[in-house]
C-alpha positions as a Markdown table, in Angstrom:
| # | Residue | x | y | z |
|---|---|---|---|---|
| 1 | Met | -8.1 | -33.6 | 46.7 |
| 2 | Glu | -5.4 | -35.6 | 45.0 |
| 3 | Lys | -7.7 | -36.1 | 42.0 |
| 4 | His | -8.3 | -32.3 | 41.7 |
| 5 | Arg | -4.6 | -31.6 | 42.0 |
| 6 | Leu | -3.8 | -34.2 | 39.3 |
| 7 | Tyr | -6.6 | -32.7 | 37.1 |
| 8 | Val | -5.2 | -29.1 | 37.5 |
| 9 | Thr | -1.6 | -30.4 | 36.8 |
| 10 | Leu | -2.7 | -32.2 | 33.7 |
| 11 | Leu | -4.7 | -29.2 | 32.6 |
| 12 | Gly | -1.7 | -26.9 | 33.1 |
| 13 | Phe | 0.6 | -29.3 | 31.3 |
| 14 | Met | -1.8 | -29.5 | 28.3 |
| 15 | Leu | -2.1 | -25.7 | 28.2 |
| 16 | Gly | 1.6 | -25.2 | 28.5 |
| 17 | Phe | 2.3 | -27.8 | 25.8 |
| 18 | Ser | -0.3 | -26.1 | 23.5 |
| 19 | Leu | 1.3 | -22.7 | 24.0 |
| 20 | Leu | 4.7 | -24.1 | 23.4 |
| 21 | Ala | 3.6 | -25.8 | 20.2 |
| 22 | Ile | 2.0 | -22.5 | 19.0 |
| 23 | Leu | 5.2 | -20.6 | 19.8 |
| 24 | Leu | 7.5 | -23.1 | 18.0 |
| 25 | Met | 5.3 | -23.3 | 14.9 |
| 26 | Asn | 4.9 | -19.5 | 14.6 |
| 27 | Leu | 8.6 | -19.0 | 15.2 |
| 28 | Gln | 9.3 | -21.4 | 12.3 |
| 29 | Leu | 6.7 | -19.6 | 10.1 |
| 30 | Glu | 8.4 | -16.3 | 11.0 |
| 31 | Lys | 11.8 | -17.8 | 10.2 |
| 32 | Asn | 10.5 | -18.8 | 6.8 |
| 33 | Asp | 9.3 | -15.3 | 6.3 |
| 34 | Leu | 12.7 | -13.8 | 7.2 |
| 35 | Gly | 15.2 | -13.3 | 4.4 |
| 36 | Gly | 12.9 | -10.8 | 2.7 |
| 37 | Asn | 15.8 | -9.8 | 0.6 |
| 38 | Arg | 16.0 | -13.3 | -1.0 |
| 39 | Lys | 12.3 | -13.6 | -1.3 |
| 40 | Ala | 12.0 | -10.2 | -3.0 |
| 41 | Phe | 14.3 | -11.4 | -5.8 |
| 42 | Leu | 12.4 | -14.7 | -6.0 |
| 43 | Ala | 9.0 | -13.0 | -6.1 |
| 44 | Ser | 10.1 | -10.4 | -8.6 |
| 45 | Gly | 11.6 | -13.0 | -10.9 |
| 46 | Trp | 8.4 | -15.1 | -10.7 |
| 47 | Gln | 6.2 | -12.1 | -11.5 |
| 48 | Gln | 8.4 | -11.0 | -14.4 |
| 49 | Lys | 7.9 | -14.5 | -16.0 |
| 50 | Thr | 4.2 | -15.0 | -15.2 |
| 51 | Gln | 2.7 | -11.4 | -14.9 |
| 52 | Gly | 0.9 | -12.8 | -11.9 |
| 53 | Val | 0.0 | -11.5 | -8.4 |
| 54 | Thr | 2.6 | -11.7 | -5.6 |
| 55 | Tyr | 4.7 | -9.8 | -3.1 |
| 56 | Ser | 7.6 | -10.6 | -0.8 |
| 57 | Pro | 7.1 | -10.3 | 3.0 |
| 58 | Pro | 6.5 | -8.3 | 4.9 |
| 59 | Leu | 3.6 | -6.4 | 3.3 |
| 60 | Ser | 4.5 | -3.3 | 5.3 |
| 61 | Ser | 8.0 | -3.1 | 3.6 |
| 62 | Thr | 7.7 | -3.1 | -0.1 |
| 63 | Arg | 10.6 | -0.9 | -1.3 |
| 64 | Leu | 13.0 | -3.6 | -2.4 |
| 65 | Phe | 10.4 | -5.6 | -4.3 |
| 66 | Lys | 9.0 | -2.5 | -6.0 |
| 67 | Thr | 12.5 | -1.3 | -7.0 |
| 68 | Leu | 13.3 | -4.7 | -8.5 |
| 69 | Arg | 10.0 | -4.6 | -10.4 |
| 70 | Leu | 10.5 | -1.0 | -11.6 |
| 71 | Asn | 13.9 | -1.9 | -13.1 |
| 72 | Asp | 12.5 | -4.9 | -14.8 |
| 73 | Arg | 9.7 | -2.9 | -16.4 |
| 74 | Leu | 11.7 | 0.2 | -17.5 |
| 75 | His | 12.0 | -1.0 | -21.1 |
| 76 | Ala | 8.2 | -1.3 | -21.5 |
| 77 | Ile | 6.9 | 1.8 | -19.7 |
| 78 | Asn | 7.0 | 5.6 | -20.1 |
| 79 | Thr | 4.9 | 6.6 | -17.0 |
| 80 | Val | 5.6 | 6.0 | -13.3 |
| 81 | Ile | 2.9 | 6.4 | -10.5 |
| 82 | Phe | 4.5 | 7.3 | -7.2 |
| 83 | Gly | 3.2 | 7.5 | -3.7 |
| 84 | Ser | 2.3 | 5.6 | -0.6 |
| 85 | Ser | -0.3 | 2.8 | -0.1 |
| 86 | Thr | -3.1 | 5.4 | -0.7 |
| 87 | Ala | -2.0 | 5.4 | -4.4 |
| 88 | Met | -1.8 | 1.6 | -4.8 |
| 89 | Gly | -5.3 | 1.3 | -6.2 |
| 90 | Val | -4.2 | 3.1 | -9.4 |
| 91 | Arg | -3.8 | 0.7 | -12.3 |
| 92 | Ala | -1.9 | 1.1 | -15.6 |
| 93 | Asp | -5.1 | 0.6 | -17.7 |
| 94 | Met | -6.5 | 3.9 | -16.3 |
| 95 | Phe | -4.2 | 5.9 | -18.5 |
| 96 | Pro | -4.8 | 6.3 | -22.3 |
| 97 | Pro | -2.2 | 5.5 | -24.9 |
| 98 | Pro | 0.5 | 6.2 | -25.4 |
| 99 | Met | 0.9 | 6.3 | -21.6 |
| 100 | Lys | 2.3 | 2.9 | -20.3 |
| 101 | Ala | 2.5 | 3.0 | -16.6 |
| 102 | Tyr | 3.9 | 1.1 | -13.6 |
| 103 | Asn | 2.7 | 1.8 | -10.1 |
| 104 | Phe | 5.7 | 2.3 | -7.9 |
| 105 | Ala | 3.7 | 3.3 | -4.8 |
| 106 | Gln | 5.0 | 1.8 | -1.5 |
| 107 | Thr | 3.7 | 1.3 | 2.0 |
| 108 | Gly | 4.3 | 4.3 | 4.2 |
| 109 | Asn | 6.1 | 6.4 | 1.5 |
| 110 | Pro | 5.6 | 10.1 | 2.2 |
| 111 | Leu | 5.9 | 13.0 | -0.3 |
| 112 | Leu | 9.3 | 13.9 | 0.9 |
| 113 | Ser | 10.5 | 10.4 | -0.3 |
| 114 | Val | 8.4 | 10.6 | -3.5 |
| 115 | Ile | 10.1 | 13.8 | -4.6 |
| 116 | Gly | 13.5 | 12.1 | -4.3 |
| 117 | Glu | 12.3 | 9.1 | -6.3 |
| 118 | Ala | 10.9 | 11.4 | -9.1 |
| 119 | Glu | 14.1 | 13.3 | -9.2 |
| 120 | Tyr | 16.1 | 10.1 | -9.6 |
| 121 | Val | 13.8 | 8.9 | -12.4 |
| 122 | Glu | 14.1 | 12.2 | -14.3 |
| 123 | Glu | 17.9 | 12.1 | -13.9 |
| 124 | His | 18.6 | 8.4 | -14.8 |
| 125 | Asp | 15.6 | 7.0 | -16.8 |
| 126 | Pro | 15.1 | 9.1 | -20.0 |
| 127 | Gln | 12.4 | 6.7 | -21.3 |
| 128 | Ile | 10.1 | 7.8 | -18.4 |
| 129 | Val | 8.5 | 11.0 | -19.6 |
| 130 | Asn | 5.3 | 11.1 | -17.5 |
| 131 | Leu | 5.0 | 11.2 | -13.8 |
| 132 | Val | 1.9 | 10.7 | -11.6 |
| 133 | Ile | 2.3 | 12.1 | -8.0 |
| 134 | Pro | -0.2 | 12.1 | -5.1 |
| 135 | Leu | -0.6 | 15.0 | -2.8 |
| 136 | Asp | -2.1 | 13.6 | 0.5 |
| 137 | Trp | -3.4 | 16.2 | 2.9 |
| 138 | Ser | -5.2 | 13.7 | 5.1 |
| 139 | Leu | -1.9 | 11.9 | 6.1 |
| 140 | Asp | 0.0 | 15.2 | 6.5 |
| 141 | Phe | 2.2 | 14.5 | 3.5 |
| 142 | Ile | 1.9 | 17.9 | 1.8 |
| 143 | Tyr | 2.5 | 19.7 | 5.1 |
| 144 | Met | 5.5 | 17.9 | 6.4 |
| 145 | Lys | 8.6 | 19.9 | 7.3 |
| 146 | Gly | 12.0 | 19.0 | 6.1 |
| 147 | Asn | 13.8 | 18.5 | 2.8 |
| 148 | Pro | 13.2 | 15.8 | 0.2 |
| 149 | Val | 15.0 | 12.6 | 0.7 |
| 150 | Pro | 17.4 | 11.6 | -2.2 |
| 151 | Ala | 16.6 | 8.2 | -3.6 |
| 152 | Asp | 18.7 | 5.4 | -5.3 |
| 153 | Leu | 16.5 | 3.4 | -7.6 |
| 154 | Ser | 19.3 | 1.5 | -9.4 |
| 155 | Glu | 19.1 | -2.3 | -9.8 |
| 156 | Pro | 19.4 | -3.8 | -6.3 |
| 157 | Glu | 22.1 | -6.4 | -5.6 |
| 158 | Pro | 21.3 | -9.5 | -3.5 |
| 159 | Gln | 22.6 | -9.1 | 0.1 |
| 160 | Lys | 23.3 | -11.5 | 2.9 |
| 161 | Glu | 20.2 | -12.7 | 4.7 |
| 162 | Glu | 19.1 | -10.4 | 7.5 |
| 163 | Lys | 19.2 | -11.7 | 11.1 |
| 164 | Gly | 15.8 | -10.4 | 11.9 |
| 165 | Pro | 14.5 | -8.9 | 15.1 |
| 166 | Pro | 15.8 | -9.9 | 18.6 |
| 167 | Phe | 14.5 | -13.3 | 19.9 |
| 168 | Leu | 12.2 | -11.7 | 22.5 |
| 169 | Ser | 10.6 | -9.6 | 19.9 |
| 170 | Arg | 10.1 | -12.6 | 17.7 |
| 171 | Val | 8.5 | -14.5 | 20.6 |
| 172 | Lys | 6.1 | -11.5 | 21.3 |
| 173 | Asp | 5.1 | -11.4 | 17.6 |
| 174 | Ala | 4.7 | -15.2 | 17.4 |
| 175 | Met | 2.2 | -15.1 | 20.3 |
| 176 | Ser | 0.3 | -12.1 | 18.9 |
| 177 | Leu | -3.4 | -12.6 | 18.0 |
| 178 | Pro | -2.9 | -12.1 | 14.2 |
| 179 | Arg | -0.1 | -14.7 | 14.2 |
| 180 | Ile | -2.2 | -17.2 | 16.2 |
| 181 | Arg | -5.2 | -16.6 | 13.9 |
| 182 | Asn | -3.0 | -17.1 | 10.8 |
| 183 | Leu | -1.6 | -20.3 | 12.3 |
| 184 | Ser | -5.0 | -21.7 | 12.8 |
| 185 | Ile | -5.8 | -21.0 | 9.1 |
| 186 | Val | -2.6 | -22.6 | 8.1 |
| 187 | Leu | -3.2 | -25.7 | 10.2 |
| 188 | Leu | -6.8 | -26.0 | 8.9 |
| 189 | Asp | -5.5 | -25.8 | 5.3 |
| 190 | Ile | -3.0 | -28.5 | 6.0 |
| 191 | Met | -5.7 | -30.8 | 7.5 |
| 192 | Lys | -7.9 | -30.2 | 4.4 |
| 193 | Ser | -5.1 | -31.1 | 2.1 |
| 194 | Lys | -4.9 | -34.6 | 0.6 |
| 195 | Gln | -1.1 | -34.5 | 0.9 |
| 196 | Lys | -0.8 | -33.3 | 4.5 |
| 197 | Trp | 2.9 | -33.8 | 4.9 |
| 198 | Asp | 3.7 | -32.1 | 1.6 |
| 199 | Ala | 1.5 | -29.2 | 2.5 |
| 200 | Ala | 3.1 | -28.8 | 6.0 |
| 201 | Arg | 6.6 | -28.9 | 4.5 |
| 202 | Thr | 5.7 | -26.3 | 1.9 |
| 203 | Ile | 4.2 | -23.9 | 4.4 |
| 204 | Phe | 6.8 | -24.2 | 7.1 |
| 205 | Phe | 10.0 | -24.7 | 5.1 |
| 206 | Glu | 9.6 | -23.7 | 1.4 |
| 207 | Pro | 10.1 | -20.1 | 0.2 |
| 208 | Ser | 6.7 | -20.0 | -1.4 |
| 209 | Gly | 3.5 | -21.9 | -2.0 |
| 210 | Ser | 2.4 | -23.3 | -5.4 |
| 211 | Asp | 0.8 | -21.3 | -8.2 |
| 212 | Tyr | -3.0 | -20.9 | -8.0 |
| 213 | Arg | -5.7 | -18.8 | -9.7 |
| 214 | Cys | -7.4 | -15.7 | -8.5 |
| 215 | Pro | -11.1 | -15.2 | -9.0 |
| 216 | Asp | -10.4 | -13.2 | -12.2 |
| 217 | Gly | -8.2 | -16.0 | -13.6 |
| 218 | Thr | -4.8 | -14.3 | -12.9 |
| 219 | Val | -2.1 | -16.6 | -11.6 |
| 220 | Ala | -0.8 | -16.0 | -8.1 |
| 221 | Arg | 2.0 | -17.2 | -5.9 |
| 222 | Asp | 2.5 | -16.5 | -2.2 |
| 223 | Tyr | 6.0 | -15.9 | -0.8 |
| 224 | Asp | 4.6 | -15.1 | 2.6 |
| 225 | Thr | 3.0 | -17.4 | 5.1 |
| 226 | Met | 0.4 | -14.8 | 5.9 |
| 227 | Tyr | -2.7 | -14.5 | 3.6 |
| 228 | Arg | -2.0 | -17.7 | 1.7 |
| 229 | Gly | -4.4 | -18.4 | -1.1 |
| 230 | Thr | -6.1 | -14.9 | -1.0 |
| 231 | Cys | -4.5 | -13.3 | -4.0 |
| 232 | Thr | -3.0 | -10.6 | -1.7 |
| 233 | Gly | -0.2 | -8.6 | -3.2 |
| 234 | Phe | 0.7 | -6.6 | -6.3 |
| 235 | Arg | -0.4 | -7.0 | -9.9 |
| 236 | Tyr | 2.1 | -6.9 | -12.8 |
| 237 | Asp | 1.4 | -3.2 | -13.2 |
| 238 | Gly | 2.3 | -2.6 | -9.5 |
| 239 | Ser | -1.2 | -1.9 | -8.3 |
| 240 | Ala | -2.3 | -3.6 | -5.1 |
| 241 | Thr | -5.2 | -6.1 | -4.7 |
| 242 | Phe | -5.9 | -5.3 | -1.0 |
| 243 | Ala | -7.4 | -8.8 | -0.9 |
| 244 | Asn | -6.4 | -9.3 | 2.7 |
| 245 | Leu | -8.5 | -6.4 | 3.9 |
| 246 | Glu | -12.3 | -6.2 | 4.5 |
| 247 | Arg | -14.3 | -3.6 | 2.6 |
| 248 | Val | -16.1 | -0.8 | 4.4 |
| 249 | Gln | -19.8 | -1.5 | 5.0 |
| 250 | Ser | -22.3 | 1.3 | 4.6 |
| 251 | Ser | -23.4 | 0.9 | 8.2 |
| 252 | Glu | -19.8 | 1.6 | 9.3 |
| 253 | Val | -19.5 | 5.0 | 7.5 |
| 254 | Pro | -21.0 | 7.2 | 10.2 |
| 255 | Ser | -18.7 | 5.9 | 13.0 |
| 256 | Leu | -15.6 | 6.0 | 10.7 |
| 257 | Ile | -16.4 | 9.6 | 9.7 |
| 258 | Leu | -17.0 | 10.6 | 13.3 |
| 259 | Gly | -13.7 | 9.0 | 14.3 |
| 260 | Ser | -11.8 | 10.8 | 11.5 |
| 261 | Thr | -13.1 | 14.3 | 12.5 |
| 262 | Ile | -12.5 | 14.3 | 16.2 |
| 263 | Pro | -9.7 | 16.7 | 17.3 |
| 264 | Ser | -7.3 | 13.9 | 18.2 |
| 265 | Ser | -7.5 | 12.0 | 14.8 |
| 266 | Lys | -4.5 | 12.1 | 12.5 |
| 267 | Tyr | -6.6 | 13.8 | 9.8 |
| 268 | Ser | -7.7 | 16.6 | 12.1 |
| 269 | Glu | -4.2 | 17.0 | 13.5 |
| 270 | Ala | -2.8 | 17.3 | 9.9 |
| 271 | Leu | -5.0 | 20.4 | 9.4 |
| 272 | Gln | -4.6 | 21.8 | 12.9 |
| 273 | Asp | -0.8 | 21.7 | 13.0 |
| 274 | Ser | -0.3 | 23.1 | 9.5 |
| 275 | Lys | -3.2 | 25.5 | 9.4 |
| 276 | Gly | -3.7 | 24.1 | 5.9 |
| 277 | Met | -0.5 | 25.6 | 4.4 |
| 278 | Pro | 1.4 | 23.2 | 2.1 |
| 279 | Ser | 5.1 | 23.1 | 2.6 |
| 280 | Pro | 6.8 | 25.7 | 0.5 |
| 281 | Val | 9.9 | 23.6 | 0.3 |
| 282 | Met | 8.0 | 20.7 | -1.2 |
| 283 | Leu | 6.2 | 22.9 | -3.7 |
| 284 | Ala | 9.5 | 24.4 | -4.8 |
| 285 | Ala | 10.9 | 20.9 | -5.3 |
| 286 | Leu | 7.8 | 19.8 | -7.2 |
| 287 | Ser | 8.1 | 22.8 | -9.4 |
| 288 | Lys | 11.6 | 21.7 | -10.4 |
| 289 | Ile | 10.3 | 18.2 | -11.2 |
| 290 | Val | 7.6 | 19.7 | -13.4 |
| 291 | Arg | 10.0 | 22.0 | -15.3 |
| 292 | Lys | 12.4 | 19.1 | -16.0 |
| 293 | Ala | 9.7 | 16.7 | -17.1 |
| 294 | Lys | 9.9 | 15.4 | -20.7 |
| 295 | Gly | 6.2 | 14.7 | -20.8 |
| 296 | Arg | 3.3 | 15.3 | -18.5 |
| 297 | Val | 3.2 | 15.5 | -14.7 |
| 298 | Ile | -0.2 | 14.7 | -13.2 |
| 299 | Phe | -0.9 | 15.3 | -9.5 |
| 300 | Phe | -3.9 | 13.9 | -7.6 |
| 301 | Met | -5.3 | 14.2 | -4.1 |
| 302 | Pro | -6.3 | 10.6 | -3.2 |
| 303 | Pro | -9.9 | 9.7 | -2.6 |
| 304 | Leu | -11.3 | 9.6 | 0.9 |
| 305 | Leu | -14.3 | 7.7 | 2.2 |
| 306 | Pro | -17.5 | 9.1 | 0.8 |
| 307 | Gly | -18.7 | 11.9 | 3.0 |
| 308 | Met | -15.5 | 12.3 | 5.0 |
| 309 | Glu | -14.0 | 15.3 | 3.4 |
| 310 | Lys | -17.4 | 17.0 | 3.0 |
| 311 | Lys | -17.8 | 16.7 | 6.8 |
| 312 | Phe | -14.5 | 18.5 | 7.3 |
| 313 | Thr | -15.7 | 21.3 | 5.0 |
| 314 | Glu | -18.7 | 21.8 | 7.3 |
| 315 | Met | -16.7 | 22.1 | 10.5 |
| 316 | Pro | -15.4 | 25.5 | 11.7 |
| 317 | Gly | -11.7 | 25.7 | 11.7 |
| 318 | Tyr | -11.1 | 22.6 | 9.6 |
| 319 | Ser | -13.1 | 24.1 | 6.8 |
| 320 | Glu | -10.9 | 27.2 | 6.6 |
| 321 | Asp | -7.7 | 25.1 | 6.8 |
| 322 | Leu | -8.8 | 22.8 | 4.0 |
| 323 | Met | -9.9 | 25.7 | 1.9 |
| 324 | Arg | -6.5 | 27.3 | 2.4 |
| 325 | Thr | -4.9 | 24.1 | 1.2 |
| 326 | Lys | -7.0 | 23.8 | -1.9 |
| 327 | Ser | -6.5 | 27.5 | -2.7 |
| 328 | Ala | -2.7 | 27.3 | -2.3 |
| 329 | Leu | -2.5 | 24.2 | -4.5 |
| 330 | Asp | -4.8 | 25.6 | -7.2 |
| 331 | Glu | -2.7 | 28.7 | -7.4 |
| 332 | Trp | 0.5 | 26.7 | -7.6 |
| 333 | Ala | -0.8 | 24.3 | -10.2 |
| 334 | Lys | -2.0 | 27.2 | -12.4 |
| 335 | Lys | 1.4 | 28.8 | -12.1 |
| 336 | Glu | 3.2 | 25.6 | -13.1 |
| 337 | Lys | 0.6 | 24.8 | -15.8 |
| 338 | Val | -0.3 | 21.4 | -14.3 |
| 339 | Val | -3.5 | 19.8 | -13.1 |
| 340 | Ile | -4.3 | 18.4 | -9.7 |
| 341 | Ile | -7.1 | 15.9 | -9.6 |
| 342 | Asp | -9.0 | 16.6 | -6.4 |
| 343 | Ala | -10.6 | 13.2 | -5.5 |
| 344 | Gly | -11.0 | 14.0 | -1.7 |
| 345 | Gln | -14.8 | 14.0 | -2.1 |
| 346 | Ser | -14.8 | 10.7 | -3.8 |
| 347 | Glu | -18.6 | 10.5 | -3.9 |
| 348 | Lys | -18.5 | 13.2 | -6.6 |
| 349 | Tyr | -17.0 | 10.6 | -8.9 |
| 350 | Gly | -19.5 | 7.9 | -7.9 |
| 351 | Cys | -17.3 | 6.1 | -5.4 |
| 352 | Val | -19.1 | 4.1 | -2.7 |
| 353 | Pro | -18.0 | 2.9 | 0.8 |
| 354 | Ser | -17.5 | -0.7 | -0.4 |
| 355 | Glu | -14.7 | 0.6 | -2.6 |
| 356 | Phe | -12.6 | 1.5 | 0.5 |
| 357 | Val | -10.9 | -0.6 | 3.1 |
| 358 | Asp | -10.7 | 2.3 | 5.6 |
| 359 | Gln | -11.0 | 6.1 | 5.5 |
| 360 | His | -8.1 | 6.7 | 3.1 |
| 361 | His | -7.4 | 3.6 | 1.1 |
| 362 | Ala | -9.5 | 3.3 | -2.1 |
| 363 | Leu | -9.7 | 0.2 | -4.3 |
| 364 | Tyr | -9.0 | 0.3 | -8.0 |
| 365 | Thr | -12.8 | 0.5 | -8.9 |
| 366 | Cys | -13.0 | 3.9 | -7.2 |
| 367 | Tyr | -9.8 | 5.1 | -9.0 |
| 368 | Glu | -11.3 | 3.8 | -12.2 |
| 369 | Lys | -14.2 | 6.1 | -11.9 |
| 370 | Ile | -12.0 | 9.0 | -11.0 |
| 371 | Phe | -9.6 | 8.8 | -13.9 |
| 372 | Ser | -12.4 | 7.9 | -16.3 |
| 373 | Lys | -14.2 | 11.2 | -15.4 |
| 374 | Phe | -11.0 | 13.1 | -15.4 |
| 375 | Trp | -10.0 | 12.1 | -19.0 |
| 376 | Lys | -13.5 | 12.9 | -20.2 |
| 377 | Glu | -13.9 | 16.2 | -18.5 |
| 378 | Gly | -10.6 | 17.7 | -17.2 |
| 379 | Gly | -7.7 | 16.0 | -19.0 |
| 380 | Lys | -6.4 | 19.3 | -20.4 |
| 381 | Arg | -7.0 | 21.5 | -17.3 |
| 382 | Glu | -4.6 | 23.5 | -15.3 |
| 383 | Gly | -5.2 | 24.0 | -11.6 |
| 384 | Ile | -7.4 | 21.8 | -9.4 |
| 385 | Tyr | -10.0 | 19.6 | -11.2 |
| 386 | Ala | -13.0 | 18.2 | -9.4 |
| 387 | Pro | -16.5 | 17.5 | -10.7 |
| 388 | Arg | -19.3 | 19.8 | -9.4 |
């Protein structure tokens, strides 16, 4: 009995010690990721010098980093791509000369915010003559109620380091499965390193890792302790690599489409709640942007997983709502003499499931097909453009 009690005690002690070690190491990793303000300046400065791939943590909050990058690039560009993460796959080389673009799209950035950003650029940056703006129906962005949010995209100033979330929230995050999984990768990398102590010091205490090369030869540097060595982040043109996310497999498509078309999905609710009518307030604001533009304003409806939008067009109720959306946007675009690239049925452009990371985030290879076809077939159109 005593032996069993001793065994259980030792087992409990070892388990407790392991959990404490995990907690302390993840808290230190998280602490090293805090001060995103400082890291945004460091990462932006590094990218300006090297034209490499990087980002500042967290990946879910990219506004400061992107604003710094936009201001650094203003002298060399005349086109800005706006939007949320659904537009991050768009690259500068998809636009013909003399268009020179920077992708300013940010995580979770709705159309209400995009309008304010475009208004700021038109008012303060005369060298920016072309604007590229996404119109997402699947994420409810073109239906949202409310007024556009004014933006300030002036050169940010360094601020005091943020305190970060409350301690209990940090503990909860430190013991979450993604953090524990990341820690195991970190420790494995340290054990594989020839200079183990240097590797540990860098990952736990330094603001970034060392430079390394991506598969395409581009230099990269990680300012986050998550996704080290994966080339996750933004290219020099502002587009995202999405290197931390798995690509959709063909076998997953039926279940993903089924999940997207059930009544409780965010995509279905976007159509149901709006009845497919775009916000007249946003269309009016976009009209003002078009009329003030010094060059061209190109709109696009981001690509969706092949087969997904087509399924919506075959479902009673959803089909009528989606048709109402497209009809209203086509009428508006013809009135304003602009084009809207309708890439919702991405399969019409030749996009395949492996060019997506979920139902509404497409990789640059899909966007490459979309813009290539657009410039060949519909570059001078007014109204909605989509291949037959």
